[in-house]
Amino acid sequence: MNARGALGRFGEDLAARLLTEAGMSVLERNWRCRAGEIDIVAMDGDALVVCEVKTRREGAFEHPMAAVTPVKAERLRRLAGIWLHRHGGAPPGGVRIDLVGVVLPRRGAPVVEHARGVA
């Protein structure tokens, strides 16, 4: 795994821990199909959560929370639809797309932010 892959994996590990500590159940990580990849699929009560994780080092060009563009949001909605189709449809609580942004400072603990319903 290259340095960028290791950085992303570290951020996804932190995100999965944050979601679990918030009471969610992580169903899958790095789910892939021809259309792309979902970083984390989780349940929050009776709602399905498709979670995009963006990890950046401090001082990077853009904040990770700015990384979900309208094009990216549409791709996440399409991926959520494919996942639902392959797994029996939407749960009673519907589907939500969340974003977890991770910033790794030069010193100190990572800063992890969770935004619900971004797309």
Short mmCIF file of N, CA, C and O in Angstrom, two decimals:
data_model
loop_
_atom_site.label_atom_id
_atom_site.label_comp_id
_atom_site.label_asym_id
_atom_site.label_seq_id
_atom_site.Cartn_x
_atom_site.Cartn_y
_atom_site.Cartn_z
N MET A 1 0.86 -1.19 0.00
CA MET A 1 0.00 0.00 0.00
C MET A 1 0.89 1.24 0.00
O MET A 1 1.85 1.32 0.75
N ASN A 2 0.56 2.20 -0.83
CA ASN A 2 1.35 3.43 -0.88
C ASN A 2 0.96 4.37 0.26
O ASN A 2 0.03 4.11 1.01
N ALA A 3 1.68 5.48 0.38
CA ALA A 3 1.45 6.43 1.48
C ALA A 3 0.04 7.02 1.42
O ALA A 3 -0.61 7.18 2.45
N ARG A 4 -0.43 7.33 0.22
CA ARG A 4 -1.77 7.90 0.08
C ARG A 4 -2.83 6.88 0.51
O ARG A 4 -3.80 7.22 1.19
N GLY A 5 -2.63 5.63 0.10
CA GLY A 5 -3.57 4.57 0.50
C GLY A 5 -3.57 4.36 2.01
O GLY A 5 -4.62 4.16 2.61
N ALA A 6 -2.39 4.41 2.61
CA ALA A 6 -2.29 4.24 4.06
C ALA A 6 -2.97 5.40 4.79
O ALA A 6 -3.63 5.20 5.80
N LEU A 7 -2.81 6.62 4.25
CA LEU A 7 -3.47 7.79 4.84
C LEU A 7 -4.99 7.62 4.79
O LEU A 7 -5.68 7.83 5.78
N GLY A 8 -5.50 7.22 3.64
CA GLY A 8 -6.93 7.01 3.49
C GLY A 8 -7.45 5.92 4.41
O GLY A 8 -8.50 6.05 5.03
N ARG A 9 -6.71 4.83 4.50
CA ARG A 9 -7.12 3.71 5.37
C ARG A 9 -7.15 4.16 6.84
O ARG A 9 -8.06 3.81 7.58
N PHE A 10 -6.16 4.94 7.25
CA PHE A 10 -6.12 5.45 8.62
C PHE A 10 -7.35 6.32 8.88
O PHE A 10 -8.00 6.19 9.92
N GLY A 11 -7.67 7.21 7.94
CA GLY A 11 -8.85 8.05 8.09
C GLY A 11 -10.14 7.24 8.16
O GLY A 11 -11.03 7.53 8.96
N GLU A 12 -10.24 6.21 7.34
CA GLU A 12 -11.42 5.35 7.37
C GLU A 12 -11.53 4.59 8.69
O GLU A 12 -12.64 4.40 9.21
N ASP A 13 -10.41 4.17 9.24
CA ASP A 13 -10.42 3.51 10.55
C ASP A 13 -10.94 4.46 11.63
O ASP A 13 -11.77 4.08 12.47
N LEU A 14 -10.47 5.71 11.60
CA LEU A 14 -10.94 6.71 12.57
C LEU A 14 -12.43 6.97 12.37
O LEU A 14 -13.19 7.09 13.35
N ALA A 15 -12.87 7.07 11.12
CA ALA A 15 -14.28 7.33 10.83
C ALA A 15 -15.16 6.19 11.32
O ALA A 15 -16.21 6.42 11.94
N ALA A 16 -14.75 4.96 11.06
CA ALA A 16 -15.52 3.80 11.51
C ALA A 16 -15.64 3.79 13.04
O ALA A 16 -16.71 3.51 13.59
N ARG A 17 -14.57 4.13 13.71
CA ARG A 17 -14.59 4.19 15.17
C ARG A 17 -15.54 5.28 15.66
O ARG A 17 -16.34 5.06 16.57
N LEU A 18 -15.49 6.45 15.03
CA LEU A 18 -16.38 7.56 15.39
C LEU A 18 -17.84 7.17 15.21
O LEU A 18 -18.68 7.41 16.09
N LEU A 19 -18.17 6.56 14.07
CA LEU A 19 -19.56 6.16 13.81
C LEU A 19 -20.03 5.11 14.81
O LEU A 19 -21.16 5.18 15.31
N THR A 20 -19.17 4.15 15.12
CA THR A 20 -19.50 3.12 16.10
C THR A 20 -19.72 3.73 17.48
O THR A 20 -20.69 3.40 18.16
N GLU A 21 -18.86 4.65 17.87
CA GLU A 21 -19.00 5.31 19.17
C GLU A 21 -20.26 6.17 19.23
O GLU A 21 -20.81 6.40 20.30
N ALA A 22 -20.75 6.62 18.05
CA ALA A 22 -21.99 7.40 17.98
C ALA A 22 -23.23 6.50 17.97
O ALA A 22 -24.35 6.99 17.84
N GLY A 23 -23.02 5.18 18.08
CA GLY A 23 -24.13 4.25 18.17
C GLY A 23 -24.53 3.60 16.85
O GLY A 23 -25.52 2.87 16.79
N MET A 24 -23.78 3.85 15.80
CA MET A 24 -24.10 3.23 14.51
C MET A 24 -23.45 1.86 14.42
O MET A 24 -22.48 1.57 15.10
N SER A 25 -24.02 1.04 13.54
CA SER A 25 -23.45 -0.28 13.26
C SER A 25 -22.85 -0.25 11.86
O SER A 25 -23.57 0.00 10.89
N VAL A 26 -21.56 -0.49 11.76
CA VAL A 26 -20.90 -0.52 10.46
C VAL A 26 -21.20 -1.87 9.81
O VAL A 26 -20.90 -2.92 10.38
N LEU A 27 -21.82 -1.82 8.63
CA LEU A 27 -22.18 -3.04 7.91
C LEU A 27 -21.07 -3.47 6.95
O LEU A 27 -20.79 -4.66 6.82
N GLU A 28 -20.50 -2.50 6.24
CA GLU A 28 -19.46 -2.80 5.26
C GLU A 28 -18.49 -1.64 5.16
O GLU A 28 -18.86 -0.49 5.41
N ARG A 29 -17.27 -1.98 4.78
CA ARG A 29 -16.26 -0.96 4.48
C ARG A 29 -15.71 -1.25 3.11
O ARG A 29 -15.50 -2.39 2.73
N ASN A 30 -15.47 -0.18 2.35
CA ASN A 30 -14.88 -0.26 1.02
C ASN A 30 -15.68 -1.19 0.09
O ASN A 30 -15.13 -2.03 -0.61
N TRP A 31 -17.01 -1.00 0.10
CA TRP A 31 -17.88 -1.77 -0.80
C TRP A 31 -17.69 -1.25 -2.22
O TRP A 31 -17.75 -0.05 -2.45
N ARG A 32 -17.45 -2.18 -3.14
CA ARG A 32 -17.15 -1.79 -4.52
C ARG A 32 -18.12 -2.44 -5.50
O ARG A 32 -18.56 -3.58 -5.29
N CYS A 33 -18.38 -1.70 -6.57
CA CYS A 33 -19.07 -2.21 -7.73
C CYS A 33 -18.48 -1.49 -8.94
O CYS A 33 -17.58 -0.66 -8.78
N ARG A 34 -19.00 -1.77 -10.12
CA ARG A 34 -18.44 -1.12 -11.32
C ARG A 34 -18.57 0.40 -11.28
O ARG A 34 -17.76 1.11 -11.87
N ALA A 35 -19.59 0.91 -10.61
CA ALA A 35 -19.83 2.36 -10.58
C ALA A 35 -18.92 3.10 -9.60
O ALA A 35 -18.84 4.33 -9.64
N GLY A 36 -18.26 2.37 -8.70
CA GLY A 36 -17.38 3.05 -7.74
C GLY A 36 -17.33 2.33 -6.41
O GLY A 36 -17.57 1.13 -6.32
N GLU A 37 -17.04 3.11 -5.38
CA GLU A 37 -16.82 2.55 -4.04
C GLU A 37 -17.53 3.40 -2.99
O GLU A 37 -17.54 4.63 -3.07
N ILE A 38 -18.09 2.71 -2.01
CA ILE A 38 -18.63 3.37 -0.82
C ILE A 38 -17.65 3.07 0.31
O ILE A 38 -17.34 1.91 0.58
N ASP A 39 -17.17 4.13 0.98
CA ASP A 39 -16.18 3.93 2.04
C ASP A 39 -16.75 3.15 3.21
O ASP A 39 -16.16 2.18 3.67
N ILE A 40 -17.92 3.59 3.71
CA ILE A 40 -18.55 2.92 4.85
C ILE A 40 -20.05 2.87 4.62
O ILE A 40 -20.66 3.89 4.27
N VAL A 41 -20.64 1.70 4.86
CA VAL A 41 -22.09 1.54 4.88
C VAL A 41 -22.43 1.19 6.33
O VAL A 41 -21.84 0.26 6.90
N ALA A 42 -23.35 1.94 6.92
CA ALA A 42 -23.69 1.73 8.33
C ALA A 42 -25.19 1.87 8.54
O ALA A 42 -25.91 2.38 7.68
N MET A 43 -25.64 1.42 9.69
CA MET A 43 -27.02 1.64 10.11
C MET A 43 -27.01 2.59 11.29
O MET A 43 -26.23 2.43 12.23
N ASP A 44 -27.88 3.60 11.23
CA ASP A 44 -28.08 4.54 12.33
C ASP A 44 -29.54 4.40 12.73
O ASP A 44 -30.42 4.99 12.11
N GLY A 45 -29.79 3.56 13.72
CA GLY A 45 -31.17 3.21 14.05
C GLY A 45 -31.75 2.42 12.89
O GLY A 45 -31.20 1.41 12.48
N ASP A 46 -32.85 2.93 12.31
CA ASP A 46 -33.45 2.23 11.18
C ASP A 46 -33.13 2.91 9.84
O ASP A 46 -33.76 2.66 8.83
N ALA A 47 -32.13 3.79 9.83
CA ALA A 47 -31.69 4.47 8.61
C ALA A 47 -30.36 3.91 8.12
O ALA A 47 -29.46 3.64 8.92
N LEU A 48 -30.27 3.73 6.81
CA LEU A 48 -29.01 3.32 6.21
C LEU A 48 -28.17 4.56 5.96
O LEU A 48 -28.67 5.57 5.47
N VAL A 49 -26.89 4.48 6.28
CA VAL A 49 -25.97 5.60 6.10
C VAL A 49 -24.87 5.18 5.13
O VAL A 49 -24.17 4.20 5.36
N VAL A 50 -24.76 5.93 4.03
CA VAL A 50 -23.66 5.78 3.10
C VAL A 50 -22.70 6.90 3.46
O VAL A 50 -23.04 8.08 3.41
N CYS A 51 -21.49 6.52 3.87
CA CYS A 51 -20.55 7.51 4.41
C CYS A 51 -19.31 7.61 3.55
O CYS A 51 -18.62 6.62 3.30
N GLU A 52 -19.03 8.82 3.11
CA GLU A 52 -17.80 9.14 2.39
C GLU A 52 -16.80 9.65 3.41
O GLU A 52 -17.14 10.46 4.28
N VAL A 53 -15.57 9.17 3.33
CA VAL A 53 -14.51 9.60 4.24
C VAL A 53 -13.43 10.30 3.44
O VAL A 53 -12.95 9.78 2.44
N LYS A 54 -13.07 11.51 3.87
CA LYS A 54 -12.01 12.27 3.23
C LYS A 54 -10.96 12.61 4.29
O LYS A 54 -11.29 13.17 5.34
N THR A 55 -9.72 12.27 4.01
CA THR A 55 -8.62 12.50 4.94
C THR A 55 -7.59 13.40 4.29
O THR A 55 -7.21 13.18 3.14
N ARG A 56 -7.16 14.40 5.02
CA ARG A 56 -6.14 15.33 4.52
C ARG A 56 -5.12 15.60 5.62
O ARG A 56 -5.45 15.57 6.81
N ARG A 57 -3.92 15.89 5.20
CA ARG A 57 -2.92 16.37 6.15
C ARG A 57 -3.16 17.86 6.37
O ARG A 57 -3.65 18.55 5.47
N GLU A 58 -2.81 18.34 7.54
CA GLU A 58 -2.95 19.77 7.83
C GLU A 58 -2.18 20.59 6.80
O GLU A 58 -1.09 20.23 6.38
N GLY A 59 -2.81 21.66 6.35
CA GLY A 59 -2.18 22.51 5.36
C GLY A 59 -2.44 22.08 3.93
O GLY A 59 -1.94 22.68 3.00
N ALA A 60 -3.25 21.02 3.74
CA ALA A 60 -3.57 20.57 2.39
C ALA A 60 -4.37 21.64 1.66
O ALA A 60 -4.93 22.55 2.27
N PHE A 61 -4.44 21.51 0.37
CA PHE A 61 -5.08 22.51 -0.49
C PHE A 61 -6.51 22.82 -0.06
O PHE A 61 -6.90 23.97 0.03
N GLU A 62 -7.32 21.81 0.20
CA GLU A 62 -8.70 22.05 0.61
C GLU A 62 -9.03 21.24 1.85
O GLU A 62 -8.46 20.20 2.10
N HIS A 63 -9.99 21.74 2.61
CA HIS A 63 -10.47 21.02 3.77
C HIS A 63 -11.23 19.79 3.29
O HIS A 63 -11.92 19.85 2.27
N PRO A 64 -11.13 18.68 4.00
CA PRO A 64 -11.80 17.47 3.53
C PRO A 64 -13.32 17.64 3.38
O PRO A 64 -13.92 17.02 2.51
N MET A 65 -13.93 18.49 4.17
CA MET A 65 -15.38 18.66 4.10
C MET A 65 -15.80 19.37 2.81
O MET A 65 -16.96 19.34 2.44
N ALA A 66 -14.85 19.98 2.11
CA ALA A 66 -15.17 20.65 0.84
C ALA A 66 -15.06 19.69 -0.34
O ALA A 66 -15.28 20.09 -1.48
N ALA A 67 -14.74 18.45 -0.08
CA ALA A 67 -14.44 17.51 -1.15
C ALA A 67 -15.68 16.91 -1.82
O ALA A 67 -15.56 16.28 -2.86
N VAL A 68 -16.84 17.05 -1.23
CA VAL A 68 -18.04 16.47 -1.84
C VAL A 68 -18.69 17.53 -2.73
O VAL A 68 -19.45 18.38 -2.28
N THR A 69 -18.34 17.45 -3.99
CA THR A 69 -18.88 18.34 -5.01
C THR A 69 -20.25 17.81 -5.45
O THR A 69 -20.61 16.67 -5.12
N PRO A 70 -21.01 18.58 -6.20
CA PRO A 70 -22.28 18.06 -6.72
C PRO A 70 -22.11 16.77 -7.54
O PRO A 70 -22.94 15.87 -7.45
N VAL A 71 -21.04 16.68 -8.30
CA VAL A 71 -20.79 15.46 -9.08
C VAL A 71 -20.54 14.27 -8.15
O VAL A 71 -21.07 13.17 -8.35
N LYS A 72 -19.73 14.49 -7.11
CA LYS A 72 -19.44 13.43 -6.15
C LYS A 72 -20.71 13.03 -5.40
O LYS A 72 -20.97 11.85 -5.18
N ALA A 73 -21.54 14.00 -5.04
CA ALA A 73 -22.79 13.72 -4.34
C ALA A 73 -23.71 12.86 -5.21
O ALA A 73 -24.32 11.91 -4.72
N GLU A 74 -23.79 13.16 -6.48
CA GLU A 74 -24.62 12.37 -7.40
C GLU A 74 -24.09 10.95 -7.51
O GLU A 74 -24.87 9.98 -7.53
N ARG A 75 -22.78 10.80 -7.58
CA ARG A 75 -22.19 9.46 -7.64
C ARG A 75 -22.50 8.66 -6.36
O ARG A 75 -22.83 7.48 -6.42
N LEU A 76 -22.44 9.33 -5.21
CA LEU A 76 -22.78 8.65 -3.95
C LEU A 76 -24.24 8.23 -3.92
O LEU A 76 -24.57 7.14 -3.45
N ARG A 77 -25.14 9.08 -4.44
CA ARG A 77 -26.56 8.71 -4.50
C ARG A 77 -26.75 7.50 -5.41
O ARG A 77 -27.51 6.58 -5.09
N ARG A 78 -26.06 7.49 -6.55
CA ARG A 78 -26.16 6.36 -7.48
C ARG A 78 -25.62 5.08 -6.82
O ARG A 78 -26.25 4.01 -6.91
N LEU A 79 -24.48 5.18 -6.15
CA LEU A 79 -23.91 4.02 -5.46
C LEU A 79 -24.85 3.51 -4.35
O LEU A 79 -25.01 2.31 -4.18
N ALA A 80 -25.47 4.44 -3.62
CA ALA A 80 -26.43 4.04 -2.58
C ALA A 80 -27.58 3.25 -3.20
O ALA A 80 -28.01 2.23 -2.65
N GLY A 81 -28.07 3.71 -4.35
CA GLY A 81 -29.15 2.99 -5.04
C GLY A 81 -28.74 1.59 -5.45
O GLY A 81 -29.52 0.64 -5.31
N ILE A 82 -27.53 1.45 -5.95
CA ILE A 82 -27.04 0.13 -6.35
C ILE A 82 -26.91 -0.77 -5.13
O ILE A 82 -27.32 -1.94 -5.14
N TRP A 83 -26.37 -0.23 -4.05
CA TRP A 83 -26.22 -1.03 -2.82
C TRP A 83 -27.58 -1.50 -2.34
O TRP A 83 -27.76 -2.68 -2.00
N LEU A 84 -28.55 -0.59 -2.32
CA LEU A 84 -29.90 -0.95 -1.87
C LEU A 84 -30.51 -2.02 -2.77
O LEU A 84 -31.14 -2.97 -2.27
N HIS A 85 -30.35 -1.89 -4.06
CA HIS A 85 -30.89 -2.86 -5.01
C HIS A 85 -30.31 -4.25 -4.73
O HIS A 85 -31.03 -5.25 -4.78
N ARG A 86 -29.03 -4.30 -4.43
CA ARG A 86 -28.36 -5.59 -4.20
C ARG A 86 -28.60 -6.15 -2.80
O ARG A 86 -28.29 -7.32 -2.54
N HIS A 87 -29.12 -5.32 -1.90
CA HIS A 87 -29.30 -5.76 -0.51
C HIS A 87 -30.75 -5.69 -0.03
O HIS A 87 -31.00 -5.57 1.16
N GLY A 88 -31.70 -5.72 -0.95
CA GLY A 88 -33.09 -5.86 -0.54
C GLY A 88 -33.89 -4.59 -0.38
O GLY A 88 -34.99 -4.63 0.16
N GLY A 89 -33.40 -3.45 -0.78
CA GLY A 89 -34.18 -2.22 -0.73
C GLY A 89 -33.91 -1.37 0.49
O GLY A 89 -33.11 -1.72 1.37
N ALA A 90 -34.60 -0.25 0.51
CA ALA A 90 -34.38 0.75 1.58
C ALA A 90 -34.98 0.29 2.90
O ALA A 90 -36.05 -0.30 2.93
N PRO A 91 -34.31 0.59 4.00
CA PRO A 91 -34.86 0.28 5.33
C PRO A 91 -35.96 1.28 5.67
O PRO A 91 -36.12 2.31 5.00
N PRO A 92 -36.72 1.02 6.74
CA PRO A 92 -37.84 1.91 7.12
C PRO A 92 -37.41 3.36 7.34
O PRO A 92 -38.16 4.28 7.05
N GLY A 93 -36.19 3.57 7.82
CA GLY A 93 -35.73 4.92 8.12
C GLY A 93 -35.13 5.64 6.93
O GLY A 93 -34.65 6.77 7.06
N GLY A 94 -35.12 5.01 5.76
CA GLY A 94 -34.59 5.64 4.57
C GLY A 94 -33.07 5.59 4.50
O GLY A 94 -32.43 4.82 5.21
N VAL A 95 -32.54 6.44 3.64
CA VAL A 95 -31.10 6.45 3.37
C VAL A 95 -30.57 7.86 3.57
O VAL A 95 -31.23 8.84 3.19
N ARG A 96 -29.40 7.95 4.15
CA ARG A 96 -28.75 9.23 4.36
C ARG A 96 -27.31 9.13 3.88
O ARG A 96 -26.67 8.08 4.02
N ILE A 97 -26.79 10.21 3.32
CA ILE A 97 -25.39 10.25 2.91
C ILE A 97 -24.66 11.21 3.83
O ILE A 97 -25.03 12.38 3.94
N ASP A 98 -23.66 10.69 4.51
CA ASP A 98 -22.86 11.46 5.46
C ASP A 98 -21.44 11.60 4.95
O ASP A 98 -20.99 10.88 4.06
N LEU A 99 -20.73 12.53 5.55
CA LEU A 99 -19.32 12.75 5.26
C LEU A 99 -18.56 12.82 6.57
O LEU A 99 -18.99 13.49 7.52
N VAL A 100 -17.45 12.12 6.62
CA VAL A 100 -16.52 12.25 7.74
C VAL A 100 -15.23 12.83 7.18
O VAL A 100 -14.64 12.27 6.25
N GLY A 101 -14.84 13.98 7.71
CA GLY A 101 -13.60 14.62 7.33
C GLY A 101 -12.57 14.44 8.42
O GLY A 101 -12.86 14.64 9.60
N VAL A 102 -11.37 14.04 8.02
CA VAL A 102 -10.28 13.82 8.97
C VAL A 102 -9.11 14.71 8.57
O VAL A 102 -8.67 14.68 7.42
N VAL A 103 -8.64 15.51 9.52
CA VAL A 103 -7.46 16.35 9.29
C VAL A 103 -6.38 15.88 10.25
O VAL A 103 -6.59 15.79 11.46
N LEU A 104 -5.22 15.57 9.67
CA LEU A 104 -4.09 15.10 10.47
C LEU A 104 -3.11 16.25 10.65
O LEU A 104 -2.43 16.65 9.70
N PRO A 105 -3.04 16.80 11.88
CA PRO A 105 -2.10 17.90 12.12
C PRO A 105 -0.67 17.38 12.18
O PRO A 105 -0.43 16.19 12.31
N ARG A 106 0.26 18.30 12.08
CA ARG A 106 1.68 17.92 12.17
C ARG A 106 1.98 17.34 13.54
O ARG A 106 2.80 16.44 13.68
N ARG A 107 1.31 17.88 14.55
CA ARG A 107 1.46 17.38 15.93
C ARG A 107 0.09 17.28 16.56
O ARG A 107 -0.79 18.08 16.28
N GLY A 108 -0.07 16.31 17.42
CA GLY A 108 -1.31 16.18 18.15
C GLY A 108 -2.28 15.21 17.49
O GLY A 108 -1.98 14.56 16.51
N ALA A 109 -3.45 15.16 18.08
CA ALA A 109 -4.47 14.19 17.67
C ALA A 109 -5.18 14.62 16.39
O ALA A 109 -5.33 15.82 16.13
N PRO A 110 -5.61 13.66 15.60
CA PRO A 110 -6.39 13.98 14.40
C PRO A 110 -7.69 14.68 14.77
O PRO A 110 -8.26 14.45 15.84
N VAL A 111 -8.17 15.54 13.88
CA VAL A 111 -9.45 16.22 14.04
C VAL A 111 -10.43 15.51 13.12
O VAL A 111 -10.23 15.44 11.91
N VAL A 112 -11.50 14.95 13.71
CA VAL A 112 -12.48 14.18 12.95
C VAL A 112 -13.82 14.86 13.07
O VAL A 112 -14.31 15.11 14.17
N GLU A 113 -14.41 15.21 11.91
CA GLU A 113 -15.71 15.87 11.86
C GLU A 113 -16.70 15.01 11.10
O GLU A 113 -16.35 14.43 10.07
N HIS A 114 -17.94 14.96 11.61
CA HIS A 114 -18.99 14.15 10.99
C HIS A 114 -20.13 15.07 10.59
O HIS A 114 -20.73 15.73 11.42
N ALA A 115 -20.43 15.11 9.29
CA ALA A 115 -21.55 15.90 8.78
C ALA A 115 -22.61 14.92 8.27
O ALA A 115 -22.33 14.06 7.44
N ARG A 116 -23.82 15.07 8.78
CA ARG A 116 -24.92 14.18 8.40
C ARG A 116 -25.73 14.78 7.27
O ARG A 116 -25.96 15.99 7.23
N GLY A 117 -26.18 13.92 6.37
CA GLY A 117 -27.08 14.35 5.31
C GLY A 117 -26.50 15.37 4.36
O GLY A 117 -27.13 16.37 4.07
N VAL A 118 -25.30 15.11 3.84
CA VAL A 118 -24.63 16.09 2.98
C VAL A 118 -25.09 16.04 1.53
O VAL A 118 -24.82 16.95 0.77
N ALA A 119 -25.74 14.96 1.13
CA ALA A 119 -26.17 14.85 -0.28
C ALA A 119 -27.55 14.23 -0.36
O ALA A 119 -27.96 13.48 0.47
#
